[in-house]
Coordinates of C-alpha atoms and ligand atoms in Angstrom, one line a residue:
X172 CA 0.1 -0.3 0.0
X173 CA 1.6 3.3 -1.0
X174 CA 0.8 6.3 1.4
X175 CA -0.3 9.4 -0.7
X176 CA 2.0 11.6 1.5
X177 CA 5.2 9.9 0.3
X178 CA 3.9 9.8 -3.5
X179 CA 5.6 12.0 -5.9
X180 CA 3.6 12.4 -9.0
X181 CA 4.3 14.0 -12.4
X182 CA 1.3 15.3 -14.5
X183 CA 2.4 16.0 -18.1
X184 CA -0.1 17.9 -20.3
X185 CA 0.1 17.0 -23.9
X186 CA -2.7 19.4 -24.3
X187 CA -6.6 19.0 -25.0
X188 CA -8.7 20.6 -27.9
X189 CA -12.3 19.7 -27.6
X190 CA -15.2 21.6 -29.2
X191 CA -16.1 23.2 -25.8
X192 CA -12.5 23.3 -23.9
X193 CA -9.6 24.7 -25.0
X194 CA -5.8 23.6 -23.4
X195 CA -3.4 24.2 -26.1
X196 CA -1.5 27.3 -24.8
X197 CA -1.9 30.1 -24.3
X198 CA -5.0 28.1 -22.7
X199 CA -4.8 26.0 -19.6
X200 CA -7.6 23.4 -19.3
X201 CA -9.4 21.7 -16.7
X202 CA -7.5 18.7 -16.7
X203 CA -4.1 19.4 -15.1
X204 CA -5.7 21.6 -12.3
X205 CA -8.8 19.2 -11.4
X206 CA -6.2 16.2 -11.5
X207 CA -3.9 18.0 -9.4
X208 CA -7.2 19.2 -7.0
X209 CA -7.6 15.3 -6.9
X210 CA -4.1 14.4 -5.9
X211 CA -4.2 17.2 -3.0
X212 CA -7.9 16.2 -1.8
X213 CA -6.5 12.4 -1.8
X214 CA -3.7 13.4 0.5
X215 CA -0.7 14.0 -1.8
X216 CA 1.3 16.9 -0.6
X217 CA 1.5 20.1 -3.2
X218 CA 4.9 20.0 -3.3
X219 CA 5.4 16.9 -4.7
X220 CA 3.2 17.6 -7.5
X221 CA 5.1 18.4 -10.5
X222 CA 3.3 19.7 -13.8
X223 CA 5.2 20.1 -16.9
X224 CA 3.6 20.8 -20.4
X225 CA 4.6 18.5 -23.7
X226 CA 6.4 22.2 -24.7
X227 CA 8.3 22.2 -21.6
X228 CA 9.7 18.7 -21.7
X229 CA 10.7 19.5 -25.3
X230 CA 12.6 22.6 -24.3
X231 CA 14.6 20.9 -21.8
X232 CA 15.3 16.9 -21.8
X233 CA 16.4 17.3 -18.1
X234 CA 12.7 17.8 -17.4
X235 CA 12.1 13.9 -18.5
X236 CA 14.0 12.7 -15.6
X237 CA 10.7 13.9 -13.6
X238 CA 8.6 11.6 -15.4
X239 CA 10.9 8.8 -15.1
X240 CA 11.1 9.3 -11.6
X241 CA 7.6 9.7 -10.3
X242 CA 5.9 7.3 -8.3
X243 CA 3.1 8.3 -10.5
X244 CA 3.0 9.5 -13.9
X245 CA -0.3 10.9 -15.3
X246 CA -0.5 12.1 -19.3
X247 CA -3.0 14.3 -20.6
X248 CA -4.2 14.9 -23.6
X249 CA -6.4 14.5 -26.6
X250 CA -7.9 16.4 -29.7
X251 CA -11.4 16.1 -30.7
X252 CA -11.3 19.0 -33.1
X253 CA -8.9 19.8 -36.0
X254 CA -6.5 22.9 -35.4
X255 CA -3.4 24.4 -36.2
X256 CA -1.7 25.9 -33.3
X257 CA 0.9 28.4 -32.3
X258 CA 1.1 28.7 -28.7
X259 CA 2.1 25.1 -28.5
X260 CA 2.5 21.6 -30.3
X261 CA 0.1 19.0 -29.1
X262 CA 1.6 15.6 -28.2
X263 CA 2.4 13.2 -30.9
X264 CA 1.4 9.5 -30.2
X265 CA 5.1 8.5 -30.7
X266 CA 6.0 11.4 -27.8
X267 CA 3.0 9.9 -25.5
X268 CA 4.3 6.3 -26.1
X269 CA 7.7 7.7 -25.2
X270 CA 6.3 8.9 -21.9
X271 CA 4.7 5.1 -21.2
X272 CA 7.9 3.7 -21.6
X273 CA 10.1 6.1 -19.8
X274 CA 8.2 6.2 -16.4
X275 CA 9.3 3.9 -14.1
X276 CA 6.5 4.2 -11.8
X277 CA 3.0 3.8 -12.4
X278 CA 1.6 5.7 -15.4
X279 CA -1.9 6.6 -16.1
X280 CA -3.4 8.5 -19.4
X281 CA -6.5 10.5 -19.4
X282 CA -8.6 13.3 -20.8
X283 CA -10.3 13.2 -24.3
X284 CA -8.1 11.1 -25.5
X285 CA -10.1 8.5 -24.4
X286 CA -12.7 9.4 -27.2
X287 CA -9.9 8.2 -29.6
X288 CA -6.7 9.4 -31.4
X289 CA -6.3 10.6 -35.3
X290 CA -2.9 9.6 -37.2
X291 CA -2.9 13.2 -37.2
X292 CA -4.8 16.0 -36.0
X293 CA -7.0 17.0 -38.8
X294 CA -10.5 16.7 -40.0
X295 CA -12.2 14.3 -42.2
X296 CA -10.7 11.6 -40.2
X297 CA -12.1 8.7 -38.3
X298 CA -10.6 8.1 -35.0
X299 CA -9.7 5.0 -32.7
X300 CA -8.3 4.5 -29.3
X301 CA -4.9 3.0 -28.4
X302 CA -3.5 2.4 -25.2
X303 CA -0.1 3.7 -26.2
X304 CA 1.6 1.7 -23.4
X305 CA 0.1 2.7 -20.1
X306 CA -0.4 1.1 -17.4
X307 CA -3.9 2.5 -17.0
X308 CA -6.1 4.5 -19.4
X309 CA -9.3 6.4 -17.7
X310 CA -12.2 5.8 -19.6
X311 CA -14.3 8.1 -17.4
X312 CA -13.4 11.4 -15.5
X313 CA -9.4 11.1 -15.2
X314 CA -9.7 13.2 -11.9
X315 CA -11.9 10.6 -10.5
X316 CA -9.4 8.1 -11.7
X317 CA -6.4 9.9 -10.3
X318 CA -8.4 10.4 -6.7
X319 CA -9.4 6.7 -6.6
X320 CA -5.8 5.2 -8.0
X321 CA -4.4 7.2 -5.1
X322 CA -7.2 5.8 -2.7
X323 CA -6.6 2.4 -3.6
X324 CA -2.6 2.8 -3.0
X325 CA -1.8 3.1 -6.6
X326 CA -4.0 -0.6 -7.1
X327 CA -6.3 0.5 -9.7
X328 CA -9.9 2.4 -10.0
X329 CA -13.2 1.9 -11.6
X330 CA -14.1 4.2 -14.6
X331 CA -16.3 6.8 -13.5
X332 CA -17.3 10.2 -13.6
X333 CA -16.9 12.9 -11.0
X334 CA -19.8 14.4 -9.4
X335 CA -20.4 18.3 -9.0
X336 CA -19.0 18.2 -5.1
X337 CA -15.6 16.8 -6.3
X338 CA -15.4 18.9 -9.0
X339 CA -15.8 21.8 -6.8
X340 CA -13.0 21.2 -4.1
X341 CA -10.7 19.6 -6.8
X342 CA -11.0 23.2 -8.8
X343 CA -10.3 25.2 -5.8
X344 CA -7.4 22.7 -4.5
X345 CA -5.6 22.2 -7.8
X346 CA -5.5 26.0 -8.8
X347 CA -1.6 26.0 -7.3
X348 CA -0.5 24.2 -10.6
X349 CA -1.2 27.0 -13.0
X350 CA 2.2 28.6 -11.8
X351 CA 4.2 25.6 -13.3
X352 CA 2.6 26.6 -16.4
X353 CA 5.4 28.0 -19.0
X354 CA 3.1 30.9 -19.6
X355 CA 2.4 31.8 -16.3
X356 CA 1.6 34.8 -15.1
X357 CA 1.0 37.0 -18.0
X358 CA 0.4 34.8 -20.8
X359 CA -2.1 32.2 -19.6
X360 CA -5.7 32.2 -20.1
X361 CA -7.3 29.5 -17.5
X362 CA -10.5 27.7 -19.3
X363 CA -13.1 27.7 -16.8
X364 CA -16.2 24.9 -17.0
X365 CA -19.8 25.7 -15.9
X366 CA -21.5 22.6 -17.2
X367 CA -20.8 18.9 -19.1
X368 CA -23.6 17.3 -21.3
X369 CA -26.1 18.8 -23.6
X370 CA -29.8 18.3 -23.8
X371 CA -29.6 18.0 -27.5
X372 CA -27.9 15.5 -29.7
X373 CA -26.4 16.3 -32.6
X374 CA -24.8 13.5 -34.8
X375 CA -21.2 14.1 -34.8
X376 CA -21.1 15.8 -31.4
X377 CA -19.0 14.2 -28.1
X378 CA -21.0 16.4 -25.8
X379 CA -24.3 14.0 -25.4
X380 CA -21.4 11.3 -24.4
X381 CA -21.6 13.3 -21.1
X382 CA -25.1 12.8 -20.6
X383 CA -28.0 15.8 -20.3
X384 CA -26.1 18.9 -18.5
X385 CA -25.3 19.3 -15.2
X386 CA -24.4 22.7 -13.9
X387 CA -21.8 23.7 -11.6
X388 CA -23.6 25.9 -9.1
X389 CA -22.4 30.0 -9.1
X390 CA -20.4 29.9 -5.8
X391 CA -18.3 26.9 -6.9
X392 CA -17.0 28.4 -10.3
X393 CA -16.6 32.0 -8.7
X394 CA -14.4 30.2 -5.8
X395 CA -12.3 28.8 -8.6
X396 CA -11.8 31.8 -10.1
X397 CA -10.7 33.1 -6.7
X398 CA -8.3 30.8 -6.0
X399 CA -6.9 31.0 -9.6
X400 CA -6.7 34.6 -8.9
X401 CA -4.6 34.3 -6.1
X402 CA -2.4 32.5 -8.2
X403 CA -1.6 35.3 -10.7
X404 CA -4.2 34.3 -13.4
X405 CA -5.9 37.5 -14.7
X406 CA -7.4 36.1 -18.2
X407 CA -10.3 33.7 -18.0
X408 CA -12.7 32.2 -20.7
X409 CA -15.6 30.5 -19.5
X410 CA -15.6 27.9 -22.2
X411 CA -16.6 24.4 -21.0
X412 CA -20.2 24.3 -21.6
X413 CA -22.6 23.2 -24.4
X414 CA -24.6 26.6 -24.1
X415 CA -23.8 29.6 -21.4
X416 CA -27.2 31.0 -21.7
X417 CA -29.0 27.8 -20.5
X418 CA -26.3 27.9 -17.4
X419 CA -27.9 27.0 -13.9
X420 CA -31.4 26.5 -15.5
X421 CA -33.3 23.3 -16.4
X422 CA -31.2 22.3 -19.0
X423 CA -32.9 24.4 -21.5
X424 CA -34.3 27.5 -20.5
X425 CA -32.3 30.4 -19.6
X426 CA -32.0 31.3 -15.9
X427 CA -30.6 35.0 -16.0
X428 CA -30.4 34.9 -11.8
X429 CA -27.7 32.3 -12.1
X430 CA -25.8 33.8 -14.8
X431 CA -25.7 37.3 -12.9
X432 CA -24.6 35.6 -9.7
X433 CA -21.8 33.8 -12.0
X434 CA -20.5 37.1 -13.9
X435 CA -21.0 39.6 -11.1
X436 CA -19.6 37.2 -8.7
X437 CA -16.4 36.5 -10.8
X438 CA -16.0 40.5 -11.1
X439 CA -16.0 40.6 -7.2
X440 CA -13.7 38.0 -6.8
X441 CA -11.1 39.1 -9.4
X442 CA -11.8 42.9 -10.2
X443 CA -8.3 43.2 -11.7
X444 CA -9.2 40.5 -14.2
X445 CA -7.8 41.5 -18.0
X446 CA -9.9 39.2 -20.1
X447 CA -13.5 37.8 -19.2
X448 CA -14.9 36.1 -22.6
X449 CA -17.0 32.8 -23.1
X450 CA -17.6 30.4 -25.5
X451 CA -20.7 28.2 -26.9
X452 CA -24.2 29.6 -27.0
X453 CA -26.8 27.8 -28.4
X454 CA -28.8 29.9 -31.0
X455 CA -31.9 27.6 -30.5
X456 CA -32.4 28.7 -26.8
X457 CA -32.2 32.3 -27.8
X458 CA -34.8 31.9 -30.4
X459 CA -37.4 30.0 -28.0
X460 CA -36.8 31.9 -25.3
X461 CA -36.1 35.7 -26.5
X462 CA -37.0 37.8 -23.3
X463 CA -34.9 35.7 -21.1
X464 CA -32.3 35.2 -23.5
X465 CA -32.0 39.0 -24.2
X466 CA -31.7 39.4 -20.4
X467 CA -29.2 36.8 -20.1
X468 CA -26.9 38.5 -22.9
X469 CA -27.4 41.8 -21.7
X470 CA -25.3 40.5 -18.0
X471 CA -22.8 39.0 -19.8
X472 CA -22.0 42.1 -22.3
X473 CA -22.2 44.2 -19.1
X474 CA -19.4 42.2 -17.1
X475 CA -17.1 40.6 -20.3
X476 CA -14.6 42.2 -21.7
X477 CA -14.6 43.8 -25.1
X478 CA -14.0 41.2 -28.3
X479 CA -16.2 38.7 -26.7
X480 CA -17.8 36.2 -29.0
X481 CA -20.8 33.9 -28.4
X482 CA -20.0 30.6 -31.0
X483 CA -23.2 29.3 -32.7
X484 CA -23.1 25.9 -33.7
X485 CA -25.3 26.1 -36.9
X486 CA -23.4 24.0 -38.3
X487 CA -25.3 23.8 -41.8
X488 CA -28.0 26.1 -43.0
X489 CA -29.2 23.2 -45.1
X490 CA -32.5 21.5 -44.0
X491 CA -31.9 18.4 -45.7
X492 CA -28.3 18.1 -43.9
X493 CA -30.1 19.7 -40.6
X494 CA -32.9 16.8 -40.7
X495 CA -30.3 14.0 -41.1
X496 CA -28.1 14.6 -38.6
X497 CA -30.5 16.1 -36.0
X498 CA -29.4 19.5 -35.8
X499 CA -31.3 21.6 -33.8
X500 CA -31.4 25.0 -35.1
X501 CA -32.6 26.4 -38.7
X502 CA -30.6 29.1 -41.0
X503 CA -33.9 31.2 -40.0
X504 CA -33.4 30.8 -36.6
X505 CA -29.9 31.2 -36.4
X506 CA -30.7 34.5 -38.2
X507 CA -33.0 35.7 -35.4
X508 CA -30.2 34.6 -32.8
X509 CA -27.7 36.4 -34.6
X510 CA -29.8 39.6 -34.8
X511 CA -30.6 39.5 -31.2
X512 CA -27.0 39.0 -30.1
X513 CA -26.1 42.1 -32.1
X514 CA -29.2 44.1 -30.4
X515 CA -27.8 43.3 -27.0
X516 CA -24.1 42.8 -27.1
X517 CA -23.1 44.5 -30.3
X518 CA -21.9 47.9 -28.6
X519 CA -18.7 49.4 -28.1
X520 CA -16.9 50.7 -24.6
X521 CA -17.5 54.4 -24.7
X522 CA -21.3 54.5 -25.9
X523 CA -24.8 53.5 -24.5
X524 CA -25.8 49.3 -25.1
X525 CA -29.3 50.6 -26.6
X526 CA -27.0 51.8 -29.5
X527 CA -25.9 48.2 -30.4
X528 CA -25.2 47.1 -33.4
X529 CA -23.0 50.0 -33.8
X530 CA -20.4 50.0 -36.7
X531 CA -19.0 52.9 -39.5
X532 CA -17.3 56.0 -38.8
X533 CA -19.3 57.1 -35.9
X534 CA -18.7 54.0 -33.5
X535 CA -16.1 54.5 -31.0
X536 CA -12.7 52.7 -32.3
X537 CA -13.3 49.9 -29.8
X538 CA -14.3 45.8 -30.6
X539 CA -17.7 45.5 -30.0
X540 CA -18.9 43.7 -26.2
X541 CA -20.2 40.6 -27.7
X542 CA -21.0 39.5 -30.9
X543 CA -22.0 36.0 -32.5
X544 CA -19.6 33.7 -34.4
X545 CA -20.9 31.0 -36.7
X546 CA -19.7 27.4 -36.8
X547 CA -20.4 25.4 -40.0
X548 CA -19.5 21.6 -40.3
X549 CA -18.7 19.7 -43.6
X550 CA -19.0 16.2 -44.1
X551 CA -22.2 15.6 -42.6
X552 CA -25.1 13.0 -43.9
X553 CA -27.2 14.3 -46.7
X554 CA -24.5 16.9 -47.5
X555 CA -24.6 17.9 -51.3
X556 CA -23.6 20.9 -53.5
X557 CA -26.6 22.8 -52.5
X558 CA -25.6 22.7 -48.7
X559 CA -22.5 24.9 -49.9
X560 CA -24.8 27.6 -51.4
X561 CA -27.1 27.7 -48.8
X562 CA -24.4 28.5 -46.3
X563 CA -23.1 31.0 -48.5
X564 CA -26.7 32.5 -48.8
X565 CA -27.2 32.5 -44.9
X566 CA -23.6 34.6 -44.4
X567 CA -24.3 37.3 -47.2
X568 CA -27.8 37.8 -45.6
X569 CA -26.0 38.3 -42.2
X570 CA -24.1 40.8 -43.9
X571 CA -26.8 42.5 -46.1
X572 CA -28.9 42.9 -43.3
X573 CA -26.7 44.8 -41.4
X574 CA -25.5 43.0 -38.5
X575 CA -22.0 41.2 -37.5
X576 CA -20.1 38.3 -37.1
X577 CA -17.0 38.5 -34.9
X578 CA -15.8 34.6 -36.7
X579 CA -17.0 32.5 -39.1
X580 CA -15.2 28.7 -38.2
X581 CA -15.4 26.0 -41.1
X582 CA -14.6 22.8 -40.6
X583 CA -14.6 19.1 -41.9
X584 CA -16.0 16.6 -39.5
X585 CA -14.1 14.4 -37.2
X586 CA -16.2 11.2 -36.8
X587 CA -15.7 9.7 -33.2
X588 CA -16.9 6.4 -32.1
X589 CA -20.1 6.6 -29.8
X590 CA -21.5 9.1 -32.3
X591 CA -24.1 8.8 -35.1
X592 CA -21.5 10.3 -37.1
X593 CA -19.0 7.2 -36.9
X594 CA -21.0 5.2 -39.5
X595 CA -20.5 7.7 -42.1
X596 CA -17.0 8.4 -40.9
X597 CA -15.0 10.7 -43.8
X598 CA -16.5 9.4 -46.7
X599 CA -18.6 12.7 -47.7
X600 CA -16.1 14.8 -46.7
X601 CA -13.6 13.3 -48.7
X602 CA -15.7 13.4 -51.7
X603 CA -16.7 17.0 -51.1
X604 CA -12.7 18.0 -50.5
X605 CA -12.5 20.3 -53.7
X606 CA -15.7 21.5 -53.0
X607 CA -15.1 22.4 -49.8
X608 CA -11.7 24.3 -50.7
X609 CA -13.4 26.3 -53.2
X610 CA -16.2 27.8 -50.8
X611 CA -14.0 28.2 -47.9
X612 CA -11.9 30.6 -50.1
X613 CA -15.5 32.1 -51.1
X614 CA -16.4 32.9 -47.7
X615 CA -12.7 34.3 -47.1
X616 CA -12.8 36.9 -49.8
X617 CA -16.6 37.8 -50.0
X618 CA -17.7 37.6 -46.7
X619 CA -15.0 37.6 -43.4
X620 CA -13.0 40.6 -45.5
X621 CA -15.7 42.8 -45.3
X622 CA -17.0 41.8 -42.1
X623 CA -13.9 42.3 -40.6
X624 CA -13.7 45.9 -41.7
X625 CA -17.2 46.0 -40.3
X626 CA -16.4 44.9 -36.7
X627 CA -12.9 46.1 -36.5
X628 CA -12.6 49.3 -38.8
X629 CA -9.1 51.3 -39.2
X630 CA -8.3 53.1 -36.1
X631 CA -10.1 50.2 -33.6
X632 CA -7.6 49.7 -31.0
X633 CA -6.7 46.5 -29.9
X634 CA -5.3 46.6 -26.1
X635 CA -2.3 44.1 -24.6
X636 CA -1.6 42.3 -28.2
X637 CA 1.3 39.7 -27.4
X638 CA 3.6 39.3 -29.8
X639 CA 4.2 35.8 -30.9
X640 CA 6.2 35.1 -34.1
X641 CA 8.0 36.8 -36.8
X642 CA 7.2 36.5 -40.4
X643 CA 8.5 38.1 -43.9
X644 CA 9.4 41.1 -42.0
X645 CA 6.3 41.1 -39.6
X646 CA 5.4 40.3 -36.1
X647 CA 2.2 38.4 -35.6
X648 CA 0.8 38.6 -32.4
X649 CA -2.7 38.1 -30.8
X650 CA -4.9 39.3 -27.6
X651 CA -5.5 36.6 -25.0
X652 CA -9.2 35.5 -25.1
X653 CA -12.0 33.6 -27.1
X654 CA -10.9 33.7 -31.0
X655 CA -8.7 36.4 -31.1
X656 CA -7.9 38.4 -34.0
X657 CA -4.6 37.9 -35.6
X658 CA -2.7 41.0 -35.8
X659 CA 0.2 41.7 -38.0
X660 CA 2.8 44.8 -37.0
X661 CA 5.1 46.0 -39.4
X662 CA 8.7 45.1 -38.7
X663 CA 10.1 42.9 -36.6
X664 CA 9.5 43.7 -32.8
X665 CA 10.8 41.7 -29.7
X666 CA 8.7 38.8 -29.1
X667 CA 7.2 38.0 -26.0
X668 CA 6.3 41.6 -24.9
X669 CA 2.4 43.1 -25.1
X670 CA 1.6 46.1 -27.1
X671 CA -1.4 48.1 -27.4
X672 CA -2.2 48.8 -31.4
X673 CA -4.4 50.4 -33.9
X674 CA -5.6 48.5 -36.9
X675 CA -4.9 49.9 -40.1
X676 CA -6.0 47.5 -42.8
X677 CA -7.8 44.0 -43.1
X678 CA -7.2 40.8 -44.4
X679 CA -9.7 37.4 -44.3
X680 CA -9.2 36.6 -40.4
X681 CA -6.5 38.8 -39.2
X682 CA -5.5 42.9 -39.7
X683 CA -2.6 44.8 -39.8
X684 CA -1.7 47.1 -37.3
X685 CA 0.6 49.6 -35.7
X686 CA 1.8 50.4 -32.5
X687 CA -0.8 52.8 -30.3
X688 CA -0.4 55.5 -30.3
X689 CA 2.4 55.7 -32.7
X690 CA 5.0 58.3 -31.9
X691 CA 5.5 60.8 -35.0
X692 CA 8.7 61.2 -33.9
X693 CA 10.2 57.9 -33.7
X694 CA 7.9 55.4 -36.1
X695 CA 9.5 53.7 -38.9
X696 CA 8.5 54.2 -42.6
X697 CA 6.8 50.9 -42.6
X698 CA 4.6 51.6 -39.6
X699 CA 3.9 55.0 -41.1
X700 CA 3.1 53.9 -44.6
X701 CA 1.1 51.1 -42.9
X702 CA -1.6 54.3 -42.1
X703 CA -4.3 54.7 -44.4
X704 CA -3.4 57.5 -46.8
X705 CA 0.1 58.1 -46.0
X706 CA 2.3 56.9 -48.8
X707 CA 5.8 56.5 -48.8
X708 CA 6.7 60.2 -50.1
X709 CA 4.5 61.6 -47.2
X710 CA 6.3 59.1 -44.6
X711 CA 9.4 60.4 -46.0
X712 CA 8.7 64.4 -45.2
X713 CA 7.4 62.9 -41.8
X714 CA 10.6 61.5 -41.4
X715 CA 13.2 64.0 -42.6
X716 CA 11.1 67.0 -40.7
X717 CA 11.2 65.6 -37.4
X718 CA 10.8 66.3 -34.3
X719 CA 7.5 67.8 -33.7
X720 CA 5.8 69.2 -30.5
X721 CA 2.5 68.2 -31.8
X722 CA 0.6 66.0 -34.9
X723 CA -0.6 69.1 -36.3
X724 CA 2.8 70.5 -36.3
X725 CA 3.7 67.9 -39.1
X726 CA 1.2 69.4 -41.5
X727 CA 0.7 65.9 -42.9
X728 CA -1.7 66.3 -46.4
X729 CA -4.2 63.5 -45.8
X730 CA -7.9 63.3 -45.8
X731 CA -7.5 60.8 -42.9
X732 CA -8.1 61.6 -39.1
X733 CA -4.5 61.0 -38.2
X734 CA -5.3 61.4 -34.4
X735 CA -6.6 58.1 -34.4
X736 CA -3.2 56.7 -34.8
X737 CA -0.6 59.0 -33.9
X738 CA 1.1 61.0 -31.1
X739 CA 3.9 63.0 -30.4
X740 CA 3.4 62.4 -26.6
X741 CA 5.2 59.7 -24.6
X742 CA 3.0 56.6 -25.4
X743 CA 0.2 56.1 -23.2
X744 CA -1.6 52.5 -22.3
X745 CA -5.2 52.0 -23.0
X746 CA -7.6 50.5 -20.5
Ligands
SF4_111 S1 -26.4 21.3 -29.3 FE1 -25.5 19.5 -30.6 S2 -23.2 20.2 -31.2 FE2 -24.1 21.8 -29.6 S3 -23.0 20.5 -27.8 FE3 -25.3 19.9 -27.9 S4 -24.9 17.8 -29.2 FE4 -23.0 19.2 -29.2

């Protein structure tokens, strides 16, 4: 029998990415935090718990010693949605195997990896679970498995799900591991779970495998934020739920009181938080309970930080696909939900919420508080050429009728065991690959680009952009938050720093921006010519005639309001 007090444990985070749960840096998912909390609850002293990310192990081979020497090594991972990542590289199956081989103690694997791992993390794949040579694989909740395994003296556990009381304790007790994350404290965003399960049964989705929704009461989520905030976390995403509007209700209808307790409670315990975003809102909830939903959306928009996105799983605007895959919302209903979120959440800091949605010359130059995002999924049963046309028509209508979308996410289906899609697999997605590619380009060019200009017009200020990488003489970075815009800043600036920027131009899903406010006395030619209305000869004149006492002093011949971008004062920060 192994005494928990003497146990040394290493947790390795290979990252997770689920439809409603992010874990690739800068995100930290709930898995390592809850697992650490379950260990502490089972009697393992905190100082004997080591946490490494897979990138941390790649960066310093000495850290593998912790994998080798731990009495218990826990691997957490699994990607159930396709994606490409800048902030970290998810563990490859060979690396996961190497972890199992390296561990001299007991090894346990858990997380969404239990749903299966594809050969590569891509769409249009079928998946199958492999045990990758671990002693134990948690087929229920890994944190429950860890708790039971430690209690049994590392003998074994029964696969089970954890209950709400357990998760409430473990979420708070495990908050301490965040300070072992390489991105801690400034470039880290904690994913928060408010519920699991879903009242609906879409054919492709793994969420119904968790059953009907069960909600964590507001005080337990607020307590977790309090604990994370004590460990220096300033960025939060309420991402782990099928539908934030249904939070604390009967499973389907909104309960604005619970939302108010949740959001105001978070603001109370973490008054200095810098990001509070969400993910996943079900449009059908808005259509069926419009008044309660409007109230819920208003509460969210009052407490969140700008640039927030309520991702809607429309998946398909084609009624045939909707019918065959048990999708719960029609294109018409989704349009109605887009309108309502725009009307309640589409205002910008510095203006009245009742003005929403606002864009154009008079709108304040900040991102709207809360806008819808649209998820479209391809390769579903019944998909035909017309499906692509219907999706395009839906998106055109949103634009033409004057509404905003913060993000359009188009992907191909991954077919998981246990979902209805597992019989069809990737067959339709593979047949339609060419069509898919053409349509994706069309959406980017015809919708994404003008929509982005509407959401973030030139002059829009994006505070705290974290500079991440260089490419072709440009520095790219993003804000922390839900689906942040990719920002390109002219020139190669030092990476790892955080700057405020003002948007000057738009791509399909990215913007070009200059540091804000740009100092006329110090700006480079590249930065000056990036500003709309300043060509290279004007920029050259500005540089030659420096220094200036004021912007007006520079006498720049342009029709653009330069004060949106430049200053001659020392740089100030935006809050
Ligand atoms: S509504 Fe459908 S896609 Fe969304 S979580 Fe529920 S089952 Fe999954």
